[in-house]
Short mmCIF file of C-alpha atoms in Angstrom, two decimals:
data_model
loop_
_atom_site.label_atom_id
_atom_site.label_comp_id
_atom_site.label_asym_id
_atom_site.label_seq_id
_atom_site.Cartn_x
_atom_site.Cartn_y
_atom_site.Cartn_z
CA UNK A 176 176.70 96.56 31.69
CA UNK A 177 177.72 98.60 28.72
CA UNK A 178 181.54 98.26 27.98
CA UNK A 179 182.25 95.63 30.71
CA UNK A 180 181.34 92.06 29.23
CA UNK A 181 183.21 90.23 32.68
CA UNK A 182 184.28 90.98 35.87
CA UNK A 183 184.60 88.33 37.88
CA UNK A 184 187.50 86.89 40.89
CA UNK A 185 188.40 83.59 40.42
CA UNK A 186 190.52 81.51 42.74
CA UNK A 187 193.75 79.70 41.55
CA UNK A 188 193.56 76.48 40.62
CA UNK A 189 190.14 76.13 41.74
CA UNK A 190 190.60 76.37 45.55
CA UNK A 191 188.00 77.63 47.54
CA UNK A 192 188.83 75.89 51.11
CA UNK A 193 191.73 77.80 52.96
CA UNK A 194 193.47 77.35 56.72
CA UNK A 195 194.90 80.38 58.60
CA UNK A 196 198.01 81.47 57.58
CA UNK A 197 197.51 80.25 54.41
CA UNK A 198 197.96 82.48 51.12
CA UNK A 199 194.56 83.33 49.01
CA UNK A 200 195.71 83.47 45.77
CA UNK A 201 193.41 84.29 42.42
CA UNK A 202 193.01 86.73 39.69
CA UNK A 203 189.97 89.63 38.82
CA UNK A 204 189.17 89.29 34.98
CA UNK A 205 188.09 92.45 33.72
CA UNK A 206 187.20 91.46 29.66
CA UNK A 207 185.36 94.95 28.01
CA UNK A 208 184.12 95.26 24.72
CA UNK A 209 185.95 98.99 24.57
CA UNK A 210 188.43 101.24 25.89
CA UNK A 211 187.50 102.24 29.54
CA UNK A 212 188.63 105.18 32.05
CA UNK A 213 188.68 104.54 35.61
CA UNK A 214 190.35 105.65 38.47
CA UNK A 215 191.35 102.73 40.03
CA UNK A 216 190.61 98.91 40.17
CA UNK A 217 191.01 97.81 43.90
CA UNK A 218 190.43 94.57 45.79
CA UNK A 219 189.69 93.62 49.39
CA UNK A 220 189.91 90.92 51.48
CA UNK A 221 187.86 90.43 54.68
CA UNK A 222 187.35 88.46 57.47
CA UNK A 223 184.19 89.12 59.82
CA UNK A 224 181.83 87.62 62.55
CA UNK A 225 178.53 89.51 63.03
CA UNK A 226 175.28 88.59 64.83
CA UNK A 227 171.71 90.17 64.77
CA UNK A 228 168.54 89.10 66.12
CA UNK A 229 165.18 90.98 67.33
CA UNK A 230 163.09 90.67 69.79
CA UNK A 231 159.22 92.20 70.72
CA UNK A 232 158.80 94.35 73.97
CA UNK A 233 155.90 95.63 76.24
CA UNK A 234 156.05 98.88 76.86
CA UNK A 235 153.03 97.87 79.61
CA UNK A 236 150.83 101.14 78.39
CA UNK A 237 148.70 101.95 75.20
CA UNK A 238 151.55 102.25 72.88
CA UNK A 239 151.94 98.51 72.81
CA UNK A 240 154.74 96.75 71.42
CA UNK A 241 158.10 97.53 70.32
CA UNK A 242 161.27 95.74 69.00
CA UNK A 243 164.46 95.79 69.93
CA UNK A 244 167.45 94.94 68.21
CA UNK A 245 170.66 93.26 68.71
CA UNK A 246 174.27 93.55 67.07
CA UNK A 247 177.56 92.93 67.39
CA UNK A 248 180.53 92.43 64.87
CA UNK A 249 183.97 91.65 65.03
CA UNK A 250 186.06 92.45 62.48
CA UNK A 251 189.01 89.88 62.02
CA UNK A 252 190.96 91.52 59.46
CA UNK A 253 190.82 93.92 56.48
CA UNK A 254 193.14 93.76 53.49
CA UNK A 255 193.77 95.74 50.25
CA UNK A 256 195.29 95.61 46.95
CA UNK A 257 195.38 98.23 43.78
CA UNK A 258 195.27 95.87 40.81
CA UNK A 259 195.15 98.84 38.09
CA UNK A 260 195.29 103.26 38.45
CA UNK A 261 195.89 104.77 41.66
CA UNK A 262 193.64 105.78 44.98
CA UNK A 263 194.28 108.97 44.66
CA UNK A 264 194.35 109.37 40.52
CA UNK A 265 192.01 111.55 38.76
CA UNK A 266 190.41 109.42 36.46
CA UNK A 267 192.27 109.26 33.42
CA UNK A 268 193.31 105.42 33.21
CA UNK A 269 192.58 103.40 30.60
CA UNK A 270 191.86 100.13 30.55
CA UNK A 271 192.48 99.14 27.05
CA UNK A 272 189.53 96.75 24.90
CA UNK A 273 189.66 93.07 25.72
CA UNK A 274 190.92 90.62 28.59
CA UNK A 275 192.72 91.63 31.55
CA UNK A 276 193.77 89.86 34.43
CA UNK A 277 195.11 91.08 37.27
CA UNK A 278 196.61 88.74 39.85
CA UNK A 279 196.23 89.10 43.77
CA UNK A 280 197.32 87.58 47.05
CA UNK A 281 196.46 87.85 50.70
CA UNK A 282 198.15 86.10 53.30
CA UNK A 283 195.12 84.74 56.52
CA UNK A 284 196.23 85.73 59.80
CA UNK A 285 197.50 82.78 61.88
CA UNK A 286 195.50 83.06 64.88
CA UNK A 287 192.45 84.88 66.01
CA UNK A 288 189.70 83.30 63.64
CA UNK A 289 187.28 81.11 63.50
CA UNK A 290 185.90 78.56 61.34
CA UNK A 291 183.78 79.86 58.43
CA UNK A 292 179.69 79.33 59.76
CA UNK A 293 176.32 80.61 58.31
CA UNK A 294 173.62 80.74 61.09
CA UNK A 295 170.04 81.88 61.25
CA UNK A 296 171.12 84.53 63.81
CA UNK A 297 174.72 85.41 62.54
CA UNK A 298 177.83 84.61 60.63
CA UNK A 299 181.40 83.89 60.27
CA UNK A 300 182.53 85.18 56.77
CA UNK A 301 185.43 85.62 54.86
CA UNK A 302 184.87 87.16 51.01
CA UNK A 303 186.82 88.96 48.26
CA UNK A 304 185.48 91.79 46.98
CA UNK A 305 186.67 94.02 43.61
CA UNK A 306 185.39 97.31 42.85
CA UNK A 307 185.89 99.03 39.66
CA UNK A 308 186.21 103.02 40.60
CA UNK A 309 185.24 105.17 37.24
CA UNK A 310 184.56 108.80 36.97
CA UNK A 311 181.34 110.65 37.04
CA UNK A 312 178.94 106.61 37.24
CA UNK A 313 178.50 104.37 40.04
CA UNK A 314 181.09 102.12 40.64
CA UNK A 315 181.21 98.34 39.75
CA UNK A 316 181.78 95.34 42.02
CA UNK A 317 181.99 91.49 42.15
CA UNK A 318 182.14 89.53 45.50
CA UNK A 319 183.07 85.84 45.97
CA UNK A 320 183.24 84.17 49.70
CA UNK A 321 185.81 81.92 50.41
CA UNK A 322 185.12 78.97 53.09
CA UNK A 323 188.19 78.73 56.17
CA UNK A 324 188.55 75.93 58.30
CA UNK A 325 190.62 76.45 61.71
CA UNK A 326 192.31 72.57 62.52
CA UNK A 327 190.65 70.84 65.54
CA UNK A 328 192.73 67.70 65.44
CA UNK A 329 190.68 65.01 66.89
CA UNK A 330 193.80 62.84 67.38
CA UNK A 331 194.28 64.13 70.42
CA UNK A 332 194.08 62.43 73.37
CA UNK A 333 191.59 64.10 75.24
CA UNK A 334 189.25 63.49 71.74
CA UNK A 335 190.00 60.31 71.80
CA UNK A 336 188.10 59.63 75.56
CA UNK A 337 184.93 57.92 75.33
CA UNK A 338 181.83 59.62 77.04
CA UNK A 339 179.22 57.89 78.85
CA UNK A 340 176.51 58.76 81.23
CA UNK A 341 173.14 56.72 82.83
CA UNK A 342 170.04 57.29 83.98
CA UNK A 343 166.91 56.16 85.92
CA UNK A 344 163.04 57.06 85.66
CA UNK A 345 160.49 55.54 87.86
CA UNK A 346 157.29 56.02 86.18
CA UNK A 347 153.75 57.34 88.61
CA UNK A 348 150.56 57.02 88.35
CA UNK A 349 147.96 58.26 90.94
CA UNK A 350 149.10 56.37 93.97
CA UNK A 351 150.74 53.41 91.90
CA UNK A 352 154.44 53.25 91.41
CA UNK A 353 156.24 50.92 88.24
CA UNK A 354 159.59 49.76 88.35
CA UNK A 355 161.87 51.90 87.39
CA UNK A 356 163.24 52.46 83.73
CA UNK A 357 166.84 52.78 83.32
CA UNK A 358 169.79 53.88 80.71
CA UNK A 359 173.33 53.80 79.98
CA UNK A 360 174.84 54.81 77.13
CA UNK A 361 178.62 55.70 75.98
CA UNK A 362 180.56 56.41 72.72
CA UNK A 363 183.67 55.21 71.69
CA UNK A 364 184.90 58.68 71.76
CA UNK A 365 184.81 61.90 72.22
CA UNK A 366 185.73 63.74 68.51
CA UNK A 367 184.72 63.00 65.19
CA UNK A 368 184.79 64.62 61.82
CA UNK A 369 181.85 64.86 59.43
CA UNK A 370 181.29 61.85 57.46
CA UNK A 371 182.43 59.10 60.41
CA UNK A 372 179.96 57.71 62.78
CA UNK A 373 179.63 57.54 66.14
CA UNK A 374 179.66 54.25 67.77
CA UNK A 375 177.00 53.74 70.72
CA UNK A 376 177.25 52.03 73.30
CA UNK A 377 174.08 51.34 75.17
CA UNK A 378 171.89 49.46 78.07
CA UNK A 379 167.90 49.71 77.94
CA UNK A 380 166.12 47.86 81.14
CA UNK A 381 162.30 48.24 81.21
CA UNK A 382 160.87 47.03 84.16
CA UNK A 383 157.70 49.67 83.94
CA UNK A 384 154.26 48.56 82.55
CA UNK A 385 154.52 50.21 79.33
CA UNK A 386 156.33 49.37 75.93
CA UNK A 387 159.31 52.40 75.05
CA UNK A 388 161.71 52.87 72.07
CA UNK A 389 165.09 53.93 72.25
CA UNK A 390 166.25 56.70 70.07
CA UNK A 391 169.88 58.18 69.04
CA UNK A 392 169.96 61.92 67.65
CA UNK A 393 172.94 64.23 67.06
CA UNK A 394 171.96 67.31 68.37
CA UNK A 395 173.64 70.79 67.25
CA UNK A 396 173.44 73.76 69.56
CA UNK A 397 174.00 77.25 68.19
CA UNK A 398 174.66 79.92 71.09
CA UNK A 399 174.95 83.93 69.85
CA UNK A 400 175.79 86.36 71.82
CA UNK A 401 175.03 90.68 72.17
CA UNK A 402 174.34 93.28 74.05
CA UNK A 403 175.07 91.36 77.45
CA UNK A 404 172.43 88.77 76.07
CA UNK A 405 172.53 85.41 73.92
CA UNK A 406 170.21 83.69 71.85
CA UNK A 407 170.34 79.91 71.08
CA UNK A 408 168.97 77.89 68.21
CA UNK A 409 168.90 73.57 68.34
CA UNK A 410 168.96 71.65 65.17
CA UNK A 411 168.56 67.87 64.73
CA UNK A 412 170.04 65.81 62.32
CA UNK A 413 171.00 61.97 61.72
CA UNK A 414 168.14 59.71 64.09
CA UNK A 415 168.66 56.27 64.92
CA UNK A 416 165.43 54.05 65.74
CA UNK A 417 165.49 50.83 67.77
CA UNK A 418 163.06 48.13 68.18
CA UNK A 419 160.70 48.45 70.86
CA UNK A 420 161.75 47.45 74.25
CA UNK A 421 158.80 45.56 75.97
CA UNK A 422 157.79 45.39 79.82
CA UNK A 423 159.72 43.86 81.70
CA UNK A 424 162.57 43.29 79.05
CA UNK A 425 166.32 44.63 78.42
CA UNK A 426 168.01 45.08 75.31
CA UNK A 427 171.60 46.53 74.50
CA UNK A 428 172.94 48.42 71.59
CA UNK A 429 175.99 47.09 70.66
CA UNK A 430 178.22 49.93 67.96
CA UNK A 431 175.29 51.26 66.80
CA UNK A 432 176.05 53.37 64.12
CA UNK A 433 174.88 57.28 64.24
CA UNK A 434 176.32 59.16 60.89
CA UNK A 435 178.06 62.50 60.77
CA UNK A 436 176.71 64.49 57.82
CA UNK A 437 178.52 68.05 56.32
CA UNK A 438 177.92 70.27 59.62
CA UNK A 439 179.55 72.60 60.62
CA UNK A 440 182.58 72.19 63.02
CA UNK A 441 181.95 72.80 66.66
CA UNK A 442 183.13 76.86 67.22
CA UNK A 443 184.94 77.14 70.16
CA UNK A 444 186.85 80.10 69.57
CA UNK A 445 184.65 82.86 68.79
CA UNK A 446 183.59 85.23 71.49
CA UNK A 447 180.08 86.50 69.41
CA UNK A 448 179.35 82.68 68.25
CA UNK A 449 179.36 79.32 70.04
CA UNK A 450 178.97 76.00 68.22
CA UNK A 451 178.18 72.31 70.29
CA UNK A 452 177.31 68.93 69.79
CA UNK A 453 175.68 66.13 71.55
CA UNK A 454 174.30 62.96 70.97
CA UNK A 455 171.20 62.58 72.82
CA UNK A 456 169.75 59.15 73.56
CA UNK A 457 166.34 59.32 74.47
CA UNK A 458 163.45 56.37 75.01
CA UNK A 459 159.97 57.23 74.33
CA UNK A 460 157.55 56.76 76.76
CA UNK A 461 153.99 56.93 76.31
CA UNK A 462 151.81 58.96 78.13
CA UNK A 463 155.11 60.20 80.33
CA UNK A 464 158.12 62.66 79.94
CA UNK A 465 160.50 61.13 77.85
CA UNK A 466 163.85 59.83 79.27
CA UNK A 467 167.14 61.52 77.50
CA UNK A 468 169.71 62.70 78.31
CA UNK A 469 172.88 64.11 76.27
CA UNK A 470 176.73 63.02 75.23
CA UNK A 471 178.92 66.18 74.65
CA UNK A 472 181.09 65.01 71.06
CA UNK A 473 183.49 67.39 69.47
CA UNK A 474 182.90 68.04 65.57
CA UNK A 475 186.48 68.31 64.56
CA UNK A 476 188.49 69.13 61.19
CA UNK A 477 191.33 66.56 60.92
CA UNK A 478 190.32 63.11 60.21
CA UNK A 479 191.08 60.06 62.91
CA UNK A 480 194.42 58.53 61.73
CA UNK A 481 193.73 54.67 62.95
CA UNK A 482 197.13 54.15 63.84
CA UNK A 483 196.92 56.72 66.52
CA UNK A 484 193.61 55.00 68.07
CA UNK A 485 193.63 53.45 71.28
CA UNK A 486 190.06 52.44 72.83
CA UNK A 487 189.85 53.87 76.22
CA UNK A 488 188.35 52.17 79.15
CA UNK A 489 185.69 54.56 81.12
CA UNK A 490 185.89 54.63 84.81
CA UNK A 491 182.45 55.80 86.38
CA UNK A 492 183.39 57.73 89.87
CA UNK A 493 181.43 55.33 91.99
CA UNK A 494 178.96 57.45 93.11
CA UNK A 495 181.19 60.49 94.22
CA UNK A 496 180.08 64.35 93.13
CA UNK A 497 181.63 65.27 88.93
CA UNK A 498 184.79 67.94 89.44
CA UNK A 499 182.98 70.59 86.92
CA UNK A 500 185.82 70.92 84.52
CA UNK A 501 185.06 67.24 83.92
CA UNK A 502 181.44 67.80 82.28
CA UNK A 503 182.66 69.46 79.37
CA UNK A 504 185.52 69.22 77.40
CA UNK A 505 188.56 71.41 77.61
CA UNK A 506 188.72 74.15 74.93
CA UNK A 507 191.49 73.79 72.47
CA UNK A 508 194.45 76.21 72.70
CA UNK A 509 194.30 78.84 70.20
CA UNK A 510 195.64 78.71 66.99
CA UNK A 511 198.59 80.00 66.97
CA UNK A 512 200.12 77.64 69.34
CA UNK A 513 199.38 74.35 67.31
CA UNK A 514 202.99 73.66 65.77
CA UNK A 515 201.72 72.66 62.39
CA UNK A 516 204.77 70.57 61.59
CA UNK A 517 204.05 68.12 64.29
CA UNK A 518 200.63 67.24 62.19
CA UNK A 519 202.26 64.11 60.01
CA UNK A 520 201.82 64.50 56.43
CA UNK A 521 198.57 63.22 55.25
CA UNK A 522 197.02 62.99 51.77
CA UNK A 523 194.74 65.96 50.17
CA UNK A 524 191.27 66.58 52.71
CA UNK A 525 188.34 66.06 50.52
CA UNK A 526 185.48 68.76 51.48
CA UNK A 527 181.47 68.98 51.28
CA UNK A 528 179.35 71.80 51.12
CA UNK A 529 177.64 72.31 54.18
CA UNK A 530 174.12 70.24 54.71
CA UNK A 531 172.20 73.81 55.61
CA UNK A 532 172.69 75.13 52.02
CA UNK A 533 173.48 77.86 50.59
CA UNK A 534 173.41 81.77 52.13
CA UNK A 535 173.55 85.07 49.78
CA UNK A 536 176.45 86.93 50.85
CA UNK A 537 175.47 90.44 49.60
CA UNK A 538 175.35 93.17 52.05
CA UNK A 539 173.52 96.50 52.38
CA UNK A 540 176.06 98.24 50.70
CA UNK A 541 176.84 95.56 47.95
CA UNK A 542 175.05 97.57 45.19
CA UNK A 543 175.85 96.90 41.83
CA UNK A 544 177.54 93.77 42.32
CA UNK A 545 178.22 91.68 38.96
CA UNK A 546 177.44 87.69 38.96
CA UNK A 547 176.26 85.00 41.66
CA UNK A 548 176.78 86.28 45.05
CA UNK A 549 175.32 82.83 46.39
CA UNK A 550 177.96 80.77 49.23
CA UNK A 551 178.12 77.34 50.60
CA UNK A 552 180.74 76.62 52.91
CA UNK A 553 182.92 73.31 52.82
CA UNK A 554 183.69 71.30 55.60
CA UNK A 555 186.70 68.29 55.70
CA UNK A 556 184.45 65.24 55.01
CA UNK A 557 185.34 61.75 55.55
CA UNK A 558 183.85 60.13 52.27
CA UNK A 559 185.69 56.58 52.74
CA UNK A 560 184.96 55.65 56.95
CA UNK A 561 184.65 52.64 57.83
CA UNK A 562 184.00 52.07 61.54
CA UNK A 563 186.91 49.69 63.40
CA UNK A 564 185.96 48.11 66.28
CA UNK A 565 187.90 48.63 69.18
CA UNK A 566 190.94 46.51 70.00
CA UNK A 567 191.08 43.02 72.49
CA UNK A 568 191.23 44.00 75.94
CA UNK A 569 194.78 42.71 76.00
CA UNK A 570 195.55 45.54 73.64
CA UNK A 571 193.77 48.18 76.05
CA UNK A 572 196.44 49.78 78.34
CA UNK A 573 195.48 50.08 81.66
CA UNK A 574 196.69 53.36 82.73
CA UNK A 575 194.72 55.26 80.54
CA UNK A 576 192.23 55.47 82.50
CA UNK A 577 190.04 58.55 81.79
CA UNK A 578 186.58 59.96 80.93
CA UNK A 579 184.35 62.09 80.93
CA UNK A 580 181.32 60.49 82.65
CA UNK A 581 178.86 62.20 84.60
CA UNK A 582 174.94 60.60 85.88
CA UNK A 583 171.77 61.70 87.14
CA UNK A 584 168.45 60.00 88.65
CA UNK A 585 165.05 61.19 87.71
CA UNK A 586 162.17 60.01 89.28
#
C-alpha cells in the first residue's frame, strides 16, 4: 500500500447496531508512513435494498436454452461528507506523515427503511464507505456495513393474540377407510423476539391403524420480488420431536417449548423483500401424506415486557367461513408514526449476529478496498427468557376476546 499503513472507519464507542433516525457516528483513520497529496478524502453513507435471481428458458428451437435475469434496487438514501481537500481541488493537499482522524456523522432517515437482511436472492444493506481521491493512481477505499433494526414492538396487543388452528385426516387404503387422525394446536401468542420460545399448545388423537409422531418446526419464508415476478426461498430451523402417538391413542402437548434462535426479523415493510414466519406442526405418517399445517408468528425487535402480558382466551368461530383480514396479521404502521416516547424506558438491548453467517459486502465496483469487507448482521436477542406460564383464569379478562384462528379438513 506504499505510504498508507491504515485506513480504516471505525464506529464510536464500538456501536455497530443503529435504529432510524438515529445518528451514525465514527471516525476514518488515515495513519501513512509519509507525506501524501490527494485531492480529497470523502465518505458516504448508504442505505439500499436490491434483489437478483436467474432463471433458464426454452427458446423451443435448436438454439436451446437461455437465461434470464432479474433486478431491482431501491435506493433508501445516499449521504456525503468531505473529511479532508475539496471535490473540486486540483490535487495539491497534503496529508502530512502519521495519524489522522477525521470524524463523521450521518443522521438515518426516520421512516422508509427496513430492517438490515442478507438473503440468498437479495439484500437490505446499509455501509460506510471512504475513498481516498489522489492524483494521477487509482483511488483508495475502505467499506464497513453497519446492521439497522426498524422497532416491531411485540407488546402490542394484536402480538399479544394467541393463534390456533385444527385439523383432520382420514387415512385410505384401497377400499378400506381408518378413523380419522386429528390436530389442534395454538400458541400463547402471536409475536416473539429471537431468543424466547414459543409455547405450544397442542391435541394429537390417533384413531388410524398406524403409529405417527408429532413434530414442531419454525418455518421462515423469504418472498423477493422483480420484474412483475417473485421468487421464494423456505428455511427451517429449531424442531421439536414428540413421542410416538400409537393407534388408537391421544396425547397433548402441554407449553412445549420451540426456541427462537438469531433470525432475522419478519420484513414487512419492504416493497422488493418480504420476510414470514410460521410454526408448522406436522405428524408423520407412514406410508401417507403427512398432516401439517402452519401458525403465522411475528419475529419482532422489542422484547415482551411481562408486566404488559395478559393471556388471551381464543374463540374458534363455530364453524362459520374466516373474514380474510383475519388469516394474517395486520401490517404494522410505518415508521414514522410510532411515537417513540410512548416506548417506556428499558435497559440496553443485547444483540446476536445473525444464525445464517456472515455475507461479503464488496460490490462490482469496490476495487481496491483496504481491510475485511466481511458483515454479520445483529438482531435484539433475548439471552435471559424464561417462559411464564399464563395467569389463573380468574386473572383472564373476559372481554378480550380475540384471535386469529382459522381450520381446515383433509381427507
Amino acid at each position: 500500500m506504499g505510504k498508507l499503513r491504515v485506513f480504516e472507519i471505525v464506529f464510536d464507542n464500538g456501536k455497530s447496531v443503529y435504529n432510524p433516525s438515529e445518528l451514525v457516528n465514527g471516525k476514518c483513520i488515515v495513519d501513512l508512513r509519509g507525506d501524501m497529496k490527494m485531492k480529497t478524502l470523502r465518505i458516504l453513507m448508504r442505505g439500499v435494498a436490491k434483489v437478483h435471481w436467474t432463471e433458464s428458458r426454452s427458446t423451443g428451437n435448436r438454439l436451446g436454452a437461455y437465461t434470464e435475469h432479474y433486478n431491482a434496487e431501491i435506493e433508501y438514501f445516499l449521504k456525503r461528507q468531505v473529511l479532508f481537500g475539496s471535490e473540486t481541488g486540483d490535487g495539491r493537499e497534503v496529508l502530512t506523515e502519521g495519524r489522522h482522524e477525521f470524524h463523521f456523522s450521518f443522521q438515518l432517515p426516520s421512516g422508509g427503511i427496513s430492517t438490515s437482511f442478507e438473503g440468498k436472492y437479495g439484500s437490505i444493506r446499509y455501509w460506510l464507505k471512504a475513498e481516498m481521491e489522489k492524483p494521477w493512481t487509482f483511488n483508495h477505499k475502505a467499506k464497513k456495513a453497519f446492521t439497522v433494526i426498524c422497532p416491531i414492538d411485540i407488546n402490542r396487543s394484536e402480538y399479544l393474540v394467541p393463534v390456533e388452528n385444527n385439523m383432520e385426516k382420514v387415512l385410505c387404503c384401497w377400499c378400506c377407510t381408518s378413523g380419522p387422525i386429528s390436530l389442534y394446536a395454538r400458541t400463547d401468542r402471536k409475536g416473539y423476539c429471537p431468543g424466547e420460545s414459543i409455547a405450544i399448545t397442542a391435541d394429537f388423537e390417533n384413531l388410524s391403524s398406524r403409529t405417527i409422531i408429532p413434530h414442531a418446526t419454525l418455518h421462515q419464508t423469504q418472498t423477493f420480488l422483480a420484474g412483475g415476478k417473485s421468487r421464494t426461498r423456505h428455511s427451517k430451523y429449531t424442531i421439536v420431536t414428540g413421542l410416538a402417538i400409537q393407534p388408537g391413542r391421544t396425547t397433548s402437548w402441554d407449553a412445549q417449548l420451540l426456541k427462537i434462535p438469531a433470525v432475522t426479523p419478519s420484513i414487512i415493510n419492504c416493497c422488493l423483500i418480504r420476510v414470514d414466519y410460521a410454526v408448522r406442526i406436522s405428524l408423520q405418517i407412514p406410508g401417507a401424506y403427512n398432516l401439517s399445517m402452519d401458525l403465522p408468528v411475528l419475529i419482532g425487535t422489542v422484547p415482551l415486557r411481562p408486566a404488559n402480558y395478559r393471556h388471551m382466551t381464543p374463540v374458534l368461530e363455530n364453524g362459520n367461513e374466516i373474514p380474510e383480514s383475519l388469516m394474517y396479521y395486520q401490517p404494522a404502521p410505518p415508521y414514522s408514526e410510532i411515537d417513540m416516547a410512548s416506548i417506556p424506558v428499558e435497559p440496553p438491548p443485547t444483540y446476536a449476529e445473525c444464525v445464517e453467517g456472515s455475507v461479503d459486502i464488496a460490490d462490482e465496483d469496490d476495487d481496491n478496498i483496504i481491510g475485511d469487507t466481511r458483515f454479520t448482521p445483529m438482531y435484539a436477542y433475548v439471552h435471559s427468557y424464561h417462559h411464564q406460564p399464563p395467569p389463573a383464569y380468574s386473572e383472564v379478562d373476559p372481554q378480550s376476546r380475540q384471535l386469529y384462528s382459522y381450520s381446515s379438513e383433509i381427507s
